[in-house]
XYZ file of C-alpha atoms in Angstrom:
367
model
C 6.831 -35.144 -20.840
C 6.732 -31.458 -20.020
C 8.380 -29.079 -22.486
C 11.270 -28.136 -20.228
C 11.773 -31.409 -18.400
C 15.241 -31.998 -19.849
C 16.693 -28.633 -18.738
C 18.797 -27.736 -15.736
C 18.649 -24.150 -14.439
C 21.166 -22.617 -11.985
C 19.372 -19.796 -10.228
C 21.776 -17.343 -8.522
C 18.987 -14.709 -8.089
C 17.191 -13.523 -4.968
C 14.031 -11.684 -3.927
C 11.333 -11.541 -6.620
C 12.180 -11.183 -10.359
C 14.663 -14.051 -10.812
C 12.953 -16.551 -8.486
C 9.613 -15.901 -10.149
C 11.134 -16.444 -13.576
C 12.627 -19.781 -12.473
C 9.275 -20.734 -10.958
C 7.742 -20.371 -14.418
C 10.445 -22.679 -15.814
C 9.975 -25.175 -12.907
C 6.227 -25.347 -13.469
C 7.001 -26.266 -17.108
C 9.288 -29.106 -15.976
C 12.737 -27.654 -15.627
C 14.964 -28.694 -12.748
C 15.832 -25.567 -10.732
C 18.903 -25.540 -8.441
C 19.082 -22.370 -6.320
C 22.657 -21.210 -5.705
C 22.597 -19.617 -2.205
C 25.151 -18.410 0.326
C 25.464 -20.843 3.324
C 23.013 -18.885 5.461
C 20.454 -18.756 2.635
C 19.139 -15.784 0.648
C 17.661 -12.747 2.244
C 14.023 -13.556 1.373
C 14.163 -16.641 3.599
C 14.031 -14.204 6.499
C 11.239 -12.017 5.164
C 7.992 -11.857 7.286
C 5.438 -13.186 7.756
C 6.537 -16.630 8.820
C 4.994 -19.926 7.755
C 6.102 -22.377 10.364
C 9.871 -22.601 9.870
C 9.803 -20.691 6.577
C 9.243 -17.212 5.207
C 5.806 -17.231 3.419
C 7.034 -14.884 0.603
C 9.957 -17.257 0.049
C 7.695 -20.320 0.052
C 5.232 -19.023 -2.579
C 8.087 -18.396 -5.083
C 10.281 -21.450 -4.546
C 8.167 -24.591 -4.506
C 9.736 -27.592 -6.216
C 13.249 -26.167 -6.406
C 16.362 -27.424 -4.661
C 19.078 -25.384 -2.924
C 22.885 -25.596 -3.163
C 24.690 -23.670 -0.479
C 28.089 -22.175 -1.335
C 30.200 -19.070 -0.588
C 30.870 -17.649 -4.044
C 33.813 -15.660 -2.651
C 35.595 -18.881 -1.458
C 38.733 -19.805 -3.334
C 37.283 -23.171 -4.375
C 33.855 -21.875 -5.384
C 34.484 -22.301 -9.127
C 35.996 -25.720 -8.610
C 32.911 -26.792 -6.666
C 30.394 -25.331 -9.128
C 32.181 -26.281 -12.371
C 30.440 -29.678 -12.741
C 27.079 -27.939 -12.480
C 28.036 -25.206 -14.916
C 29.194 -27.809 -17.423
C 25.833 -29.486 -17.538
C 23.553 -26.478 -16.940
C 21.298 -25.190 -19.752
C 20.260 -21.866 -18.175
C 21.735 -19.569 -15.558
C 19.799 -16.733 -13.973
C 21.562 -14.052 -11.960
C 20.309 -10.799 -10.472
C 23.357 -9.011 -9.058
C 24.330 -5.510 -9.966
C 26.360 -5.363 -13.216
C 29.939 -6.486 -12.682
C 29.379 -8.538 -9.541
C 29.384 -11.920 -11.232
C 32.507 -10.983 -13.194
C 34.334 -10.007 -9.992
C 33.275 -13.341 -8.468
C 34.710 -15.202 -11.468
C 31.286 -16.284 -12.754
C 30.738 -13.742 -15.529
C 29.279 -14.709 -18.890
C 32.642 -14.778 -20.714
C 34.244 -17.055 -18.101
C 31.277 -19.460 -18.064
C 30.898 -19.482 -21.868
C 34.430 -20.916 -22.034
C 33.232 -23.768 -19.816
C 29.867 -24.323 -21.443
C 29.300 -22.659 -24.801
C 25.620 -23.782 -24.842
C 24.798 -22.023 -21.595
C 21.991 -19.397 -21.784
C 23.151 -16.789 -19.295
C 20.310 -14.453 -18.148
C 21.196 -11.271 -16.199
C 18.346 -9.378 -14.637
C 19.014 -5.916 -13.278
C 17.331 -2.564 -12.768
C 18.811 -0.562 -15.615
C 20.713 -3.191 -17.670
C 24.377 -4.135 -17.958
C 25.333 -0.945 -19.746
C 24.172 2.713 -19.843
C 24.442 5.776 -17.616
C 22.159 4.287 -14.864
C 23.573 0.711 -15.003
C 25.099 0.819 -11.500
C 22.298 2.727 -9.810
C 20.338 1.155 -7.015
C 16.545 0.979 -7.447
C 13.301 -0.825 -6.654
C 10.042 -1.314 -8.569
C 8.706 2.184 -7.850
C 11.963 3.755 -9.075
C 11.816 1.932 -12.406
C 8.148 2.927 -12.867
C 9.037 6.525 -12.062
C 12.063 6.812 -14.347
C 10.214 5.170 -17.276
C 7.330 7.592 -17.334
C 4.772 4.981 -16.227
C 3.856 6.532 -12.892
C 3.613 9.948 -14.472
C 0.789 8.773 -16.758
C -1.768 8.742 -13.917
C -0.519 11.403 -11.451
C -1.829 14.936 -11.418
C 0.065 17.791 -9.753
C -1.510 18.916 -6.536
C -3.576 15.774 -6.111
C -2.983 12.794 -3.713
C -0.722 10.155 -5.265
C -1.883 6.577 -4.717
C 0.795 3.970 -4.429
C 0.388 1.451 -7.311
C -0.093 -2.045 -5.859
C 1.379 -4.145 -8.703
C 5.104 -4.652 -8.763
C 5.034 -3.953 -12.433
C 8.782 -3.573 -12.997
C 9.757 -6.622 -10.970
C 7.220 -8.997 -12.581
C 6.383 -7.532 -16.015
C 9.824 -5.901 -16.490
C 11.979 -8.535 -14.909
C 10.509 -12.047 -14.464
C 8.313 -12.233 -17.557
C 10.785 -10.812 -20.047
C 13.383 -13.144 -18.614
C 11.218 -16.191 -19.262
C 10.262 -14.876 -22.756
C 13.898 -14.250 -23.783
C 15.117 -17.554 -22.241
C 12.590 -19.428 -24.400
C 13.651 -17.523 -27.455
C 17.324 -18.278 -26.627
C 16.505 -21.957 -26.320
C 14.895 -21.838 -29.769
C 17.957 -20.128 -31.167
C 20.264 -22.661 -29.451
C 18.354 -25.485 -31.153
C 19.321 -23.928 -34.505
C 22.803 -22.560 -33.864
C 24.039 -24.824 -31.019
C 25.271 -21.858 -28.975
C 24.089 -20.141 -25.812
C 24.076 -16.378 -25.328
C 23.973 -13.598 -22.765
C 20.527 -11.997 -22.113
C 20.577 -8.506 -20.661
C 17.135 -7.936 -18.997
C 16.611 -4.462 -17.551
C 13.458 -3.936 -15.534
C 13.312 -0.273 -16.484
C 13.363 -1.123 -20.187
C 9.797 -2.507 -20.007
C 8.245 0.589 -18.400
C 7.768 2.569 -21.658
C 5.945 -0.566 -23.046
C 3.133 0.143 -20.608
C 2.938 3.727 -21.892
C 2.242 2.492 -25.418
C -0.964 4.485 -25.854
C 0.577 7.682 -24.608
C 3.552 7.191 -27.003
C 1.139 6.832 -29.920
C -0.893 9.875 -28.861
C 2.196 12.073 -28.455
C 3.745 11.179 -31.799
C 0.432 11.657 -33.617
C -0.571 14.991 -31.997
C 2.790 16.452 -31.152
C 1.902 16.607 -27.445
C 2.298 13.750 -25.008
C -0.586 13.377 -22.530
C 0.153 14.713 -19.086
C -0.831 12.908 -15.883
C -4.536 12.033 -15.843
C -5.152 13.014 -19.456
C -4.801 9.681 -21.266
C -7.793 7.622 -22.297
C -6.801 4.862 -19.862
C -5.246 7.098 -17.221
C -8.075 9.370 -16.189
C -8.872 11.389 -19.255
C -12.208 9.600 -19.995
C -15.241 9.201 -17.766
C -15.738 5.829 -19.377
C -12.598 4.344 -17.780
C -11.875 4.881 -14.119
C -12.786 4.286 -10.485
C -15.917 5.762 -8.890
C -16.537 5.847 -5.164
C -19.722 4.240 -3.897
C -21.990 5.344 -1.003
C -20.319 3.015 1.439
C -16.808 4.267 0.643
C -15.842 1.446 -1.755
C -15.112 1.618 -5.504
C -16.647 0.654 -8.803
C -14.232 0.001 -11.680
C -15.735 1.228 -14.956
C -14.227 0.218 -18.300
C -17.168 0.991 -20.608
C -15.052 2.293 -23.460
C -17.011 0.914 -26.384
C -20.278 2.687 -27.279
C -22.472 -0.396 -26.650
C -21.057 -0.798 -23.143
C -21.287 2.935 -22.401
C -24.880 3.081 -23.603
C -25.843 0.168 -21.298
C -23.930 1.653 -18.389
C -25.538 5.085 -18.706
C -29.021 3.496 -18.967
C -28.537 1.377 -15.845
C -27.275 4.207 -13.657
C -29.807 6.630 -15.066
C -27.365 9.287 -16.380
C -29.249 12.196 -17.882
C -29.353 12.346 -21.692
C -27.410 15.590 -21.955
C -24.333 14.080 -20.315
C -24.157 10.816 -22.221
C -22.149 12.271 -25.102
C -18.936 12.617 -23.239
C -17.032 14.208 -26.121
C -18.293 17.719 -25.358
C -17.840 18.159 -21.651
C -16.105 15.041 -20.263
C -15.605 16.542 -16.856
C -19.327 17.278 -16.549
C -20.082 13.744 -17.623
C -17.630 12.417 -15.060
C -19.214 14.492 -12.328
C -22.638 13.240 -13.229
C -21.561 9.608 -13.162
C -19.714 10.079 -9.868
C -22.784 11.599 -8.199
C -25.022 8.704 -9.297
C -22.484 5.989 -8.287
C -21.908 7.723 -4.926
C -25.657 7.533 -4.175
C -25.740 3.735 -3.838
C -23.554 1.204 -1.994
C -21.152 -1.179 -3.724
C -23.479 -4.135 -3.337
C -26.185 -2.344 -5.268
C -23.862 -1.853 -8.231
C -22.616 -5.409 -7.941
C -26.224 -6.617 -8.376
C -27.310 -4.199 -11.002
C -24.212 -3.527 -13.225
C -22.107 -6.763 -13.198
C -24.895 -8.938 -14.692
C -25.388 -6.400 -17.533
C -22.067 -7.237 -19.176
C -20.968 -3.649 -19.646
C -17.390 -3.801 -18.306
C -18.251 -2.583 -14.819
C -16.999 -4.415 -11.762
C -17.069 -3.689 -8.061
C -13.416 -3.746 -6.834
C -12.693 -6.998 -4.898
C -10.380 -7.188 -1.894
C -7.754 -9.920 -2.133
C -9.620 -12.283 0.167
C -12.801 -11.788 -1.912
C -10.861 -12.408 -5.103
C -9.386 -15.694 -3.720
C -12.924 -16.803 -2.819
C -14.245 -16.132 -6.367
C -15.473 -19.415 -7.923
C -13.883 -18.387 -11.259
C -10.371 -18.725 -9.761
C -11.178 -22.187 -8.415
C -12.641 -23.265 -11.733
C -9.478 -22.105 -13.571
C -7.243 -24.042 -11.131
C -5.201 -20.907 -10.225
C -5.068 -21.887 -6.553
C -4.335 -25.589 -6.947
C -0.520 -25.434 -6.655
C 0.683 -25.750 -3.037
C 4.034 -25.483 -1.385
C 4.949 -27.457 1.772
C 7.571 -25.972 4.054
C 9.995 -28.205 5.973
C 7.806 -28.067 9.099
C 4.873 -29.537 7.231
C 2.640 -26.538 6.802
C 1.161 -25.825 3.335
C 0.470 -22.642 1.410
C -0.948 -21.862 -1.993
C 1.915 -21.114 -4.324
C 2.141 -18.028 -6.521
C -0.471 -18.491 -9.233
C 1.083 -18.505 -12.733
C -0.659 -17.858 -15.980
C 0.820 -21.020 -17.459
C -1.327 -22.993 -19.921
C -2.481 -26.284 -18.226
C -1.121 -28.334 -21.137
C 2.419 -27.429 -20.051
C 1.999 -28.190 -16.366
C 2.955 -31.365 -14.506
C 0.071 -33.747 -14.280
C 1.450 -35.049 -10.933
C 0.035 -33.866 -7.606
C 0.284 -30.137 -7.204
C 2.020 -30.266 -3.783
C 5.763 -29.670 -3.940
C 8.243 -28.888 -1.215
C 9.967 -25.593 -0.397
C 13.769 -26.237 -0.348
C 15.691 -25.998 2.872
C 19.107 -24.251 2.540
C 21.612 -26.604 0.978
C 19.389 -29.669 0.353
C 21.284 -30.280 -2.908
C 24.770 -31.779 -2.719
C 27.824 -30.550 -4.565
């Protein structure tokens, strides 16, 4: 018996944050019924294609079912009421006010099912000056001060690859708060409304800068923080073949080993005095040899130095296979299979059954 196997989740969400949150719940045993418009949600049409299905949709929605309904139809509430009555959790990701206008707001559904845990995921929350603003991941990172931690005026601005706001600000806080709400419901017998704002989590990632600013009276500017470019011990260094070495040798024992292996001159090893000179010395040494050289010489020394992997190299790493991160597969209606989104879920909570589960066609669930 999985921990969530007795729970029914109605997932009204689209795109990434909500579907990823419900995928976590599904992997822990919950039954997920996606509520989609008759033509299916937008991500079903996202490229690239996997047979008959969108690959991005497939990796997020394995093992769920789909219920197709026009929420604007006059009988929409009548059709969905039996599902609402027995549901434990509802996830929605519309702009604030949309579910209320459709007749499916928290107050209306609480009257039908007082035990329902109603989780709203939005960019800026249900209330506040920005509540109705449009946005995407990069906007929430920008407004929350996270992007500004590593950008320097006058220097090229790399686009951050992780969708930090969508995943760590939307999906994961949703799962965390849903689990807390389930615990509270066990004690009090009532559901609640969870207001998850993706932008709210962005200052969490600036925790070190917040501490520095309050202690010193000056918040670090772009590139000044210990973990955002201010220390030669933590950063990316270009190799002779144009690739990169990730250095995280913060502690003295790691830094000492690192300096010895690369041959940094003694006068530059104390980076407290002239950190930029130390950085320049390290950069010159790393740039003198190709990435494979540093892979062979630094990685075995256990000094927090790693050659950056491309995604295909990372997927071929034996550690990922050993951890079972690529075991879960989704099968689209045409029969093709794809590795599902890897989730950091403890194996003890996963289904022991075969890892292959289907991607839902539109409307495979019946009203």
